[in-house]
PDB file of C-alpha atoms in Angstrom:
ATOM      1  CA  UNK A   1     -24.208  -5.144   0.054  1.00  0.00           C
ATOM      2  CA  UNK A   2     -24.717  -2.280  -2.352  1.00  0.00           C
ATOM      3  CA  UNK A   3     -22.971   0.779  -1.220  1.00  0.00           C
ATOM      4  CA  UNK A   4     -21.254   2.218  -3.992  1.00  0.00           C
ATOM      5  CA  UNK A   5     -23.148   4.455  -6.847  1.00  0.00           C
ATOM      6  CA  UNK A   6     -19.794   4.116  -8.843  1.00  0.00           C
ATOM      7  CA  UNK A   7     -17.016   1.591  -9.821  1.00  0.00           C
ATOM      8  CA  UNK A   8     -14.998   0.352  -6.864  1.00  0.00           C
ATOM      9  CA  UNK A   9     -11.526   0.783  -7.424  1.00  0.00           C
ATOM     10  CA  UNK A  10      -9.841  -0.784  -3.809  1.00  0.00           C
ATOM     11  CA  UNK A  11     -10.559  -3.009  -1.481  1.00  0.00           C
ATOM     12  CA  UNK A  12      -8.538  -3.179   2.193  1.00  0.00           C
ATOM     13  CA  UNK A  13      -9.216  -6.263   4.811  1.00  0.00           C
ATOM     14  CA  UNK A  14      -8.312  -6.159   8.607  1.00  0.00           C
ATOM     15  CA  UNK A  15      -8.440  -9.190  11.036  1.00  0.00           C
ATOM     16  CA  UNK A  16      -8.466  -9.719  14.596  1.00  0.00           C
ATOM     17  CA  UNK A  17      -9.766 -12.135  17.368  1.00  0.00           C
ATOM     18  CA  UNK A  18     -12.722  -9.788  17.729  1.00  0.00           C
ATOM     19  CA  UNK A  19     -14.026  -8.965  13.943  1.00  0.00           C
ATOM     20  CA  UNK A  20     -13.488  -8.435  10.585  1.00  0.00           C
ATOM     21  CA  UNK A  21     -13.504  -5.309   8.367  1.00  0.00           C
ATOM     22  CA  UNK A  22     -13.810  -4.533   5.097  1.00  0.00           C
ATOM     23  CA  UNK A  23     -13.039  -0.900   3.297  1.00  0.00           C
ATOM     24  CA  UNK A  24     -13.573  -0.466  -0.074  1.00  0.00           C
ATOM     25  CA  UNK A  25     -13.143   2.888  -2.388  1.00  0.00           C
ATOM     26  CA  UNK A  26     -14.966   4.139  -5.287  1.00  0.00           C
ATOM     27  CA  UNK A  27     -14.946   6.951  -8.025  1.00  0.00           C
ATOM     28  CA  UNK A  28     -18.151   7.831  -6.098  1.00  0.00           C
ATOM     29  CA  UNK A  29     -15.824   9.869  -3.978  1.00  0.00           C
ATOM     30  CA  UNK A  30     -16.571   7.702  -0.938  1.00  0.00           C
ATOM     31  CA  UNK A  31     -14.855   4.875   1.339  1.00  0.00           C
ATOM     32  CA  UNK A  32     -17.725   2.637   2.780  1.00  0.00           C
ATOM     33  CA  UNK A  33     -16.802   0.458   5.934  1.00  0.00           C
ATOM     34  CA  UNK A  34     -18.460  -3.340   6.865  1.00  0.00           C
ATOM     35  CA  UNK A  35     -18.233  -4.763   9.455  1.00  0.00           C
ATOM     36  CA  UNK A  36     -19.009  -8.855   9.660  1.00  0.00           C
ATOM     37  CA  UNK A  37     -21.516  -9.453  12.363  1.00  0.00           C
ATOM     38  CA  UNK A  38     -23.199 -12.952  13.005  1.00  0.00           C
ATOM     39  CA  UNK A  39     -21.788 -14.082   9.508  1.00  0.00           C
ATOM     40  CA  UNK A  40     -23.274 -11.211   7.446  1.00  0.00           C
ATOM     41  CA  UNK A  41     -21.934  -8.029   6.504  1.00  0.00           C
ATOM     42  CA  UNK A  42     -22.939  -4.718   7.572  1.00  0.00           C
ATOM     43  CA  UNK A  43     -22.544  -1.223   6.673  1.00  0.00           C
ATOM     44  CA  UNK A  44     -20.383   0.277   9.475  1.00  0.00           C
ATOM     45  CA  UNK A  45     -19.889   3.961   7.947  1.00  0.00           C
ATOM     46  CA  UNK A  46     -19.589   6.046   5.126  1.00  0.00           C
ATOM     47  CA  UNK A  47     -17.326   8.261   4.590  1.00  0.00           C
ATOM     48  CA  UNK A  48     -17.072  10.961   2.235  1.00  0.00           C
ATOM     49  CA  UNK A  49     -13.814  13.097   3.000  1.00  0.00           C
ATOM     50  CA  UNK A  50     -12.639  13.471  -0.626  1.00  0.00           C
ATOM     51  CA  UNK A  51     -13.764  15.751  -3.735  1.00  0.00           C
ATOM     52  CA  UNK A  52     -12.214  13.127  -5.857  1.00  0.00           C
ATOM     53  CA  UNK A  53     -12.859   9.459  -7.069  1.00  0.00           C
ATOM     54  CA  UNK A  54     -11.073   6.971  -3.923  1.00  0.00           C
ATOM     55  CA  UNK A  55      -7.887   5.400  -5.639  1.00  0.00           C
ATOM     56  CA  UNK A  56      -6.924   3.314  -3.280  1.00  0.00           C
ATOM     57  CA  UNK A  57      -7.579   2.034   0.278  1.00  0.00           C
ATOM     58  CA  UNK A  58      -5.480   0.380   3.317  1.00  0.00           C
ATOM     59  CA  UNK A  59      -5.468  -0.411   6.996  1.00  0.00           C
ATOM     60  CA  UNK A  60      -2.660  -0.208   9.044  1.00  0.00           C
ATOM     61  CA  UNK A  61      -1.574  -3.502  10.391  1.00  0.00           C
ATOM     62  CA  UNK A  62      -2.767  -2.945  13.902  1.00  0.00           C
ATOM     63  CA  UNK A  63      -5.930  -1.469  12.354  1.00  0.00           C
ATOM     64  CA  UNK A  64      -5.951   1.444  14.004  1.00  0.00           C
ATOM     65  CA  UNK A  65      -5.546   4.199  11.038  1.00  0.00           C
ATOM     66  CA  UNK A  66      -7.206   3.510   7.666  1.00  0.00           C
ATOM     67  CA  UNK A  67      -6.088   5.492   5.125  1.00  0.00           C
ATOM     68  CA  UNK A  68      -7.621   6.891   1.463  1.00  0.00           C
ATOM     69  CA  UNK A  69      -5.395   8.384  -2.049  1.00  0.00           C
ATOM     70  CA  UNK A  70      -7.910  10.361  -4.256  1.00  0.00           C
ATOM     71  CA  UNK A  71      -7.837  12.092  -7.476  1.00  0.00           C
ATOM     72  CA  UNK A  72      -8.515  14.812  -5.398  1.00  0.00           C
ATOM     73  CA  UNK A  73      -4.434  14.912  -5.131  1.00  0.00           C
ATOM     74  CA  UNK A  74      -4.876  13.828  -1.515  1.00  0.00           C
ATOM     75  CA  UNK A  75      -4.552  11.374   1.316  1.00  0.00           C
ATOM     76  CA  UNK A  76      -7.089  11.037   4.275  1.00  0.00           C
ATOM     77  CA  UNK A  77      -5.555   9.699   7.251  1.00  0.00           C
ATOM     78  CA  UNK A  78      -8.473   7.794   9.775  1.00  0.00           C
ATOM     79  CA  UNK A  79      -7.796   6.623  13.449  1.00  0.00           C
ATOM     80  CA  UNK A  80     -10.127   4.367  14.726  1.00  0.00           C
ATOM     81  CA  UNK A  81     -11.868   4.782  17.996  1.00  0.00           C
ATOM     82  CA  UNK A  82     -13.434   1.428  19.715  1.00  0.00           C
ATOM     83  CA  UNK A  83     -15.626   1.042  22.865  1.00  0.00           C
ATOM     84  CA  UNK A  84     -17.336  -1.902  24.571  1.00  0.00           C
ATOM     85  CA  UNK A  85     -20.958  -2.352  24.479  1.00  0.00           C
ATOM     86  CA  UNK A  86     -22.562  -4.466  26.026  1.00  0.00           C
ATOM     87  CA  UNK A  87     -21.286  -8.025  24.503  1.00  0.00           C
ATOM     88  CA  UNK A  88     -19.476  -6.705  21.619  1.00  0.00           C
ATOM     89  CA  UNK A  89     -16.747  -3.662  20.734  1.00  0.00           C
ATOM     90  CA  UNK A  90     -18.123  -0.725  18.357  1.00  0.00           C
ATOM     91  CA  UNK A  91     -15.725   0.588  16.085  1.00  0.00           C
ATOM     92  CA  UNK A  92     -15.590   3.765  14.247  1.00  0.00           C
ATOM     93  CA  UNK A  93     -13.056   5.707  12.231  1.00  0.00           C
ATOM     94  CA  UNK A  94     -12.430   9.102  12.559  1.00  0.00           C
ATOM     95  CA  UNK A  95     -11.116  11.713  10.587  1.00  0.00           C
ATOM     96  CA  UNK A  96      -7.505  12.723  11.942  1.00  0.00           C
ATOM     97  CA  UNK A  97      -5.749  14.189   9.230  1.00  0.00           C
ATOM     98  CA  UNK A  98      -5.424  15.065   5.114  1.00  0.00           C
ATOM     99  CA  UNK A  99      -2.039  15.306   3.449  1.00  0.00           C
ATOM    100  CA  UNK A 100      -1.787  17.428   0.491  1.00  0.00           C
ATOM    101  CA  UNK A 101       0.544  16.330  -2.523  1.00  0.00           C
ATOM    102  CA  UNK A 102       1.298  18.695  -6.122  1.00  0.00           C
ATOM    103  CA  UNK A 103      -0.114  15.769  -8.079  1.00  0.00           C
ATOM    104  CA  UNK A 104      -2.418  12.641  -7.312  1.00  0.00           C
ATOM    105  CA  UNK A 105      -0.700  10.155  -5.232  1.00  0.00           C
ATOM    106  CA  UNK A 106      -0.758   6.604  -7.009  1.00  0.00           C
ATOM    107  CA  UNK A 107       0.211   4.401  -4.783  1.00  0.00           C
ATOM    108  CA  UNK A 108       0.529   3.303  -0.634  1.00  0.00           C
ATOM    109  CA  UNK A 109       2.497   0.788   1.095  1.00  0.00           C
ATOM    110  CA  UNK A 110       3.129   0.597   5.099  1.00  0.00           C
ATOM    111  CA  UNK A 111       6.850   1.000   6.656  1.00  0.00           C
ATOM    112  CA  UNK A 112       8.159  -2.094   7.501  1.00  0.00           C
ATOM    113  CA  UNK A 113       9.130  -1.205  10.839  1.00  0.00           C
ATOM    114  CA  UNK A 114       7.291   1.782  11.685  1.00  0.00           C
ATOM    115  CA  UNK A 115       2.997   1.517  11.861  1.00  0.00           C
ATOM    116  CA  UNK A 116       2.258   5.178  12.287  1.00  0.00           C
ATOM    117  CA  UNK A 117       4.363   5.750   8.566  1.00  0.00           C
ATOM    118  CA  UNK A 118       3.194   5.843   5.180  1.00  0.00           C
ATOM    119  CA  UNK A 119       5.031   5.469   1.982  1.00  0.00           C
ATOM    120  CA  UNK A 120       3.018   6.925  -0.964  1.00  0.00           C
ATOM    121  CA  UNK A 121       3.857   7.531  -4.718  1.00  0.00           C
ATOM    122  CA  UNK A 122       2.739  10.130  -6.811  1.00  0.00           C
ATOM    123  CA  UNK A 123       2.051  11.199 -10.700  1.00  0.00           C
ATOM    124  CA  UNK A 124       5.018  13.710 -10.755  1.00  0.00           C
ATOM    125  CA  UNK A 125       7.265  10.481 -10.304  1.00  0.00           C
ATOM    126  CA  UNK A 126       8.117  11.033  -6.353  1.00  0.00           C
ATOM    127  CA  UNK A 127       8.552   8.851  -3.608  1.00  0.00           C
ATOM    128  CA  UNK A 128       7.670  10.105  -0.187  1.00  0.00           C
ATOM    129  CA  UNK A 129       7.339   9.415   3.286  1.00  0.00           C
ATOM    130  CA  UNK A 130       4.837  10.619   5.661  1.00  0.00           C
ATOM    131  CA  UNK A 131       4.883  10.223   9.601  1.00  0.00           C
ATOM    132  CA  UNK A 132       1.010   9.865   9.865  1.00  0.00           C
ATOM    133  CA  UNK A 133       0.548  11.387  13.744  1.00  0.00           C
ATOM    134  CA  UNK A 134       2.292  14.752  12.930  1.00  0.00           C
ATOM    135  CA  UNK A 135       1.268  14.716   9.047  1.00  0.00           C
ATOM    136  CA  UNK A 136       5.262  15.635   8.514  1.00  0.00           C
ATOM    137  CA  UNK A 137       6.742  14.520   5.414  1.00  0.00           C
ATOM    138  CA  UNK A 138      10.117  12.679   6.460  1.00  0.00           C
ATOM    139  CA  UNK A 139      11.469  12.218   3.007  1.00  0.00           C
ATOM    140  CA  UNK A 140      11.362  12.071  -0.654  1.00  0.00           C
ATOM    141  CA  UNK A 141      13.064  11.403  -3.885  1.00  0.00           C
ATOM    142  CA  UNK A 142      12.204  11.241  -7.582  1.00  0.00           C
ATOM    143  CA  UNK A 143      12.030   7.865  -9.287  1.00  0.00           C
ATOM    144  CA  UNK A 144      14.887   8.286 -11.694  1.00  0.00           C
ATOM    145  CA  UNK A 145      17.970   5.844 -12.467  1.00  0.00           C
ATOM    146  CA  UNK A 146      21.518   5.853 -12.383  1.00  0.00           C
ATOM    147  CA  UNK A 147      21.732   6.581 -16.266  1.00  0.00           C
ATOM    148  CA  UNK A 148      20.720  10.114 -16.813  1.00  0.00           C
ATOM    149  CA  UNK A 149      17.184   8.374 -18.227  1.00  0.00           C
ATOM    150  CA  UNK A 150      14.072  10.241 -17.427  1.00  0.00           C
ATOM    151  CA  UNK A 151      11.943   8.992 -13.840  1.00  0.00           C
ATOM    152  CA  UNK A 152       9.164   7.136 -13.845  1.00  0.00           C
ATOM    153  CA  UNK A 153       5.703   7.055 -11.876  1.00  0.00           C
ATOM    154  CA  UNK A 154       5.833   3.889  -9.990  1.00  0.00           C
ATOM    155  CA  UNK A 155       2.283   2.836  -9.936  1.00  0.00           C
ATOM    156  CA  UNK A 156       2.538   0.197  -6.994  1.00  0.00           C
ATOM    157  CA  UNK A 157       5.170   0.212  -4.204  1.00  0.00           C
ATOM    158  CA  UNK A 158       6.552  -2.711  -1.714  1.00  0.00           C
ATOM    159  CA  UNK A 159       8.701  -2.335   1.368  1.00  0.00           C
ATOM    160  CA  UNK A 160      11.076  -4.644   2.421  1.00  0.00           C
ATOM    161  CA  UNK A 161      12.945  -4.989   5.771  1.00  0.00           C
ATOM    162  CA  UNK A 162      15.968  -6.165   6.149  1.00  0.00           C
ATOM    163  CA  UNK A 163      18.343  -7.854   9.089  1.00  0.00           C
ATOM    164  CA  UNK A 164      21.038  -5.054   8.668  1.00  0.00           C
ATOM    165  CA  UNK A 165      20.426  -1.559   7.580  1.00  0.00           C
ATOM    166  CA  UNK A 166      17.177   0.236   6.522  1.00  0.00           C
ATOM    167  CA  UNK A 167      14.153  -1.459   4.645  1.00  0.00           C
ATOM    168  CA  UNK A 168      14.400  -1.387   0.749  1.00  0.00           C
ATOM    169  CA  UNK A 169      11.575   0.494  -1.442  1.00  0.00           C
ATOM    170  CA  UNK A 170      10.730  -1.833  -4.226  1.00  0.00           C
ATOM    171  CA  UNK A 171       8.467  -0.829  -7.356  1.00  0.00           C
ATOM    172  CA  UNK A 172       6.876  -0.774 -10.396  1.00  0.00           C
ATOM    173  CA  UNK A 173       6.064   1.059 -13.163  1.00  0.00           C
ATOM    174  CA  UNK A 174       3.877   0.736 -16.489  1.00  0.00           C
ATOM    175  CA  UNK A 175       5.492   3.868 -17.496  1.00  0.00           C
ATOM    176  CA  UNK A 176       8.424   1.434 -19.126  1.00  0.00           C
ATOM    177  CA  UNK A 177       7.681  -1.990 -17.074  1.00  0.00           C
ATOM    178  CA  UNK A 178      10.311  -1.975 -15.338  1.00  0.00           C
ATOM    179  CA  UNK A 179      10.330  -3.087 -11.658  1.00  0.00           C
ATOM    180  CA  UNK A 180      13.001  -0.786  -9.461  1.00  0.00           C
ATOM    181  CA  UNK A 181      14.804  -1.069  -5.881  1.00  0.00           C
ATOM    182  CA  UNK A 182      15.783   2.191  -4.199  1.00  0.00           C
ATOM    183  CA  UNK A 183      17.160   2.416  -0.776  1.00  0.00           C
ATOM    184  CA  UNK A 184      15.741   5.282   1.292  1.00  0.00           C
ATOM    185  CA  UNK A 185      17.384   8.037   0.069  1.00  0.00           C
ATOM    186  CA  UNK A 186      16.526   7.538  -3.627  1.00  0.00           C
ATOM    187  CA  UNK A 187      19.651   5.986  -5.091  1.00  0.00           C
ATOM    188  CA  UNK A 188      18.687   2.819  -7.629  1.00  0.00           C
ATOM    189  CA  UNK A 189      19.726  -0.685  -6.347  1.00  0.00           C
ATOM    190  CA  UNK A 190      18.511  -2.210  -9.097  1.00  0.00           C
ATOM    191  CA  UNK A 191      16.279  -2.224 -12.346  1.00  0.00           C
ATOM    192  CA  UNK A 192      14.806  -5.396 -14.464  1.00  0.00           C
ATOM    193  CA  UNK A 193      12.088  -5.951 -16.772  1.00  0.00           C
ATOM    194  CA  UNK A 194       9.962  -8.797 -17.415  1.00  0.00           C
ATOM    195  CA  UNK A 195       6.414  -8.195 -18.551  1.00  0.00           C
ATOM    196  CA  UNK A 196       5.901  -7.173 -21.999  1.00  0.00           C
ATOM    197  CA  UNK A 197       2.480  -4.750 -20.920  1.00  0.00           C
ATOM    198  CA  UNK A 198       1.948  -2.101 -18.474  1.00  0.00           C
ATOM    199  CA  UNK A 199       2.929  -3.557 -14.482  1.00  0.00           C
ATOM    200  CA  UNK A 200       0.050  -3.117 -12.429  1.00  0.00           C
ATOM    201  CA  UNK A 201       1.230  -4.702  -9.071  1.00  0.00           C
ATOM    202  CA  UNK A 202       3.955  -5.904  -6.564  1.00  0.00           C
ATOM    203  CA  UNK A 203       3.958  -7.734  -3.514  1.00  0.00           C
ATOM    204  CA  UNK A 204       6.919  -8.450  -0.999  1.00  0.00           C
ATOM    205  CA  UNK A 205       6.614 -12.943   0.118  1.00  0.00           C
ATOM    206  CA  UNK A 206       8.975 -13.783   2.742  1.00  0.00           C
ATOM    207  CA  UNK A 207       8.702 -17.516   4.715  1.00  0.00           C
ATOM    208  CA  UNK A 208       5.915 -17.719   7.132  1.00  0.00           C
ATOM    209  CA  UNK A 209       7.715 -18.838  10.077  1.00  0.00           C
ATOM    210  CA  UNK A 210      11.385 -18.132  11.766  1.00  0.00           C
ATOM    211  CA  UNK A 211      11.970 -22.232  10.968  1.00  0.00           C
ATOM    212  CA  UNK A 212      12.108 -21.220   6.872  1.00  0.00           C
ATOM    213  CA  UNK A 213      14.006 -18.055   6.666  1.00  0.00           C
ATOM    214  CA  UNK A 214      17.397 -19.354   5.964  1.00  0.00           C
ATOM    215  CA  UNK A 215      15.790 -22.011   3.551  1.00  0.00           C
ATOM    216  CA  UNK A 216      13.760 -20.005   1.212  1.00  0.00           C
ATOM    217  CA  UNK A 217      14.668 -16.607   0.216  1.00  0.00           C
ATOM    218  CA  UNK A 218      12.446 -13.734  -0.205  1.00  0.00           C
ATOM    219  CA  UNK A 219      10.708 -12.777  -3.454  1.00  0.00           C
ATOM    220  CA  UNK A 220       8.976 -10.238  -4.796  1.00  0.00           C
ATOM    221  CA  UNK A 221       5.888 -11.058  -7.283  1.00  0.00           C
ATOM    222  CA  UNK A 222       4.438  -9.089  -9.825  1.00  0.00           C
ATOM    223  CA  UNK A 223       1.316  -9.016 -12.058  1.00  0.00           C
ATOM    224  CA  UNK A 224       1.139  -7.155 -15.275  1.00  0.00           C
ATOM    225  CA  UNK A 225      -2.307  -6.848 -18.003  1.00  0.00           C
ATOM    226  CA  UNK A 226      -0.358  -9.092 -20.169  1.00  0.00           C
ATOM    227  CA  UNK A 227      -1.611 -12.042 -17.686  1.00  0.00           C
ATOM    228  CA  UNK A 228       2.087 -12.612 -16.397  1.00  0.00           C
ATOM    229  CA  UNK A 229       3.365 -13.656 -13.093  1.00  0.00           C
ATOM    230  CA  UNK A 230       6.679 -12.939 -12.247  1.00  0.00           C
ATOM    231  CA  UNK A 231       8.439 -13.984  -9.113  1.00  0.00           C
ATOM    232  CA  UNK A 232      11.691 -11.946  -8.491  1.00  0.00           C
ATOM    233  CA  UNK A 233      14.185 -13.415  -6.029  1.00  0.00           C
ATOM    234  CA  UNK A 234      17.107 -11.611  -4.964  1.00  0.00           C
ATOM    235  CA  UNK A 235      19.817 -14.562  -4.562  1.00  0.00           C
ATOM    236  CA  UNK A 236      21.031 -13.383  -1.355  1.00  0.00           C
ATOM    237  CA  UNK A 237      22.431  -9.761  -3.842  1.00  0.00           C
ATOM    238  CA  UNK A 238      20.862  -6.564  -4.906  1.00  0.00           C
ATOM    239  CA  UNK A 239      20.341  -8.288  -8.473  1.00  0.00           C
ATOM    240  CA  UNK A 240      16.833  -9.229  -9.828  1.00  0.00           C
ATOM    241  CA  UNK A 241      16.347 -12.509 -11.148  1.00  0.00           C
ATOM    242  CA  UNK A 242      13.014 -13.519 -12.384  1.00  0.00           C
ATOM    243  CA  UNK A 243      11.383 -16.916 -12.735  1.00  0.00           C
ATOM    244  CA  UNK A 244       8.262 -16.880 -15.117  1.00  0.00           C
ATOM    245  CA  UNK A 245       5.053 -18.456 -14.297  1.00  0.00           C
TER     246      UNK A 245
END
């Protein structure tokens, strides 16, 4: 389907037993919504909150919020509303909330542990964390290292839970390629680089069942423009080691 006037910059996917969404963002300055009925897609909304090009789109992992960044120096916070009809569920999202920031925000990742909170980036190099119901901002810190060097924008974020003590918040930035781990209150963990171009993104992998946790160990993988993989495990430490592929 053709529903963008504009280059799409985001795509988002939800799943359930009952259907399947897509939400994609544009620098049209709109978020469209299909929904897959019968196998083919349909337009389920549009929706046209920001004043800004869309920078970047997510669900929630229940699917009940989906949320928008914008050039606009904003994030739109959705809920969605469902009711039965007849033989199938109609879902719509509706506008609950927009969260101001001083500069655009670059970047979104979910809490680990938490559904209703949002981690988000922005351009003047902070880190912060939203509870999404209340709009509050819980806290933030500047990207910045241990060294007295200047901060960095981290363009994509990860967070990773852990068995003991709070999740870690892992990115990276094309500012000097560097991928970072900060625990919650902003101190550095640890710093490596890899790619020889500008990072674009980062993904937490942990095994898929209970069965494979104490065999494999948790990575984080990144992608850069100079057509590098990197997977980063963390050998049971804080430290970064990378394996190339």
């Amino acid at each position: 389907s053709r529903a963008h006037s504009n280059e799409i910059t985001s795509i988002a996917i939800f799943e359930d037993e009952n259907s399947t969404l897509i939400a994609s963002g544009s620098r049209d300055r709109t978020v469209q919504v299909f929904n897959r009925e019968r196998s083919k897609w349909m337009l389920l909304q549009t929706l046209d909150e920001h004043a800004g090009a869309v920078l970047g789109v997510q669900f929630s992992q229940n699917g009940t919020h989906l949320v928008s960044s914008s050039s606009d120096r904003s994030i739109v916070v959705r809920e969605m509303l469902s009711r039965a009809e007849e033989d199938k569920t109609i879902r719509v999202f509706v506008f609950l909330r927009c969260i101001a920031f001083k500069s655009t925000p670059v970047s979104m990742t979910w809490d680990a542990d938490q559904d209703d909170v949002l981690i988000a980036s922005s351009v003047d190099r902070q880190v912060h964390k939203f509870n999404l119901q209340t709009g509050q901002c819980l806290s933030n810190f500047k990207a910045s290292d241990n060294d007295g060097g200047d901060a960095v924008v981290l363009h994509s974020l990860a967070h990773i839970p852990r068995e003991w003590g709070s999740p870690l918040i892992a990115g990276v930035s094309s500012t000097d390629k560097s991928i970072r781990i900060y625990d919650e209150s902003g101190t550095l963990l640890a710093r490596d680089w890899g790619h020889t171009e500008g990072v674009t993104d980062i993904a937490f992998v942990q095994p898929s069942s209970a069965e494979d946790e104490d065999g494999r160990e948790k990575s984080l993988v990144t992608v850069a423009v100079d057509g590098t993989i990197f997977v980063w495990g963390d050998r049971k430490s804080t430290r970064l080691n990378s394996s190339h592929m």
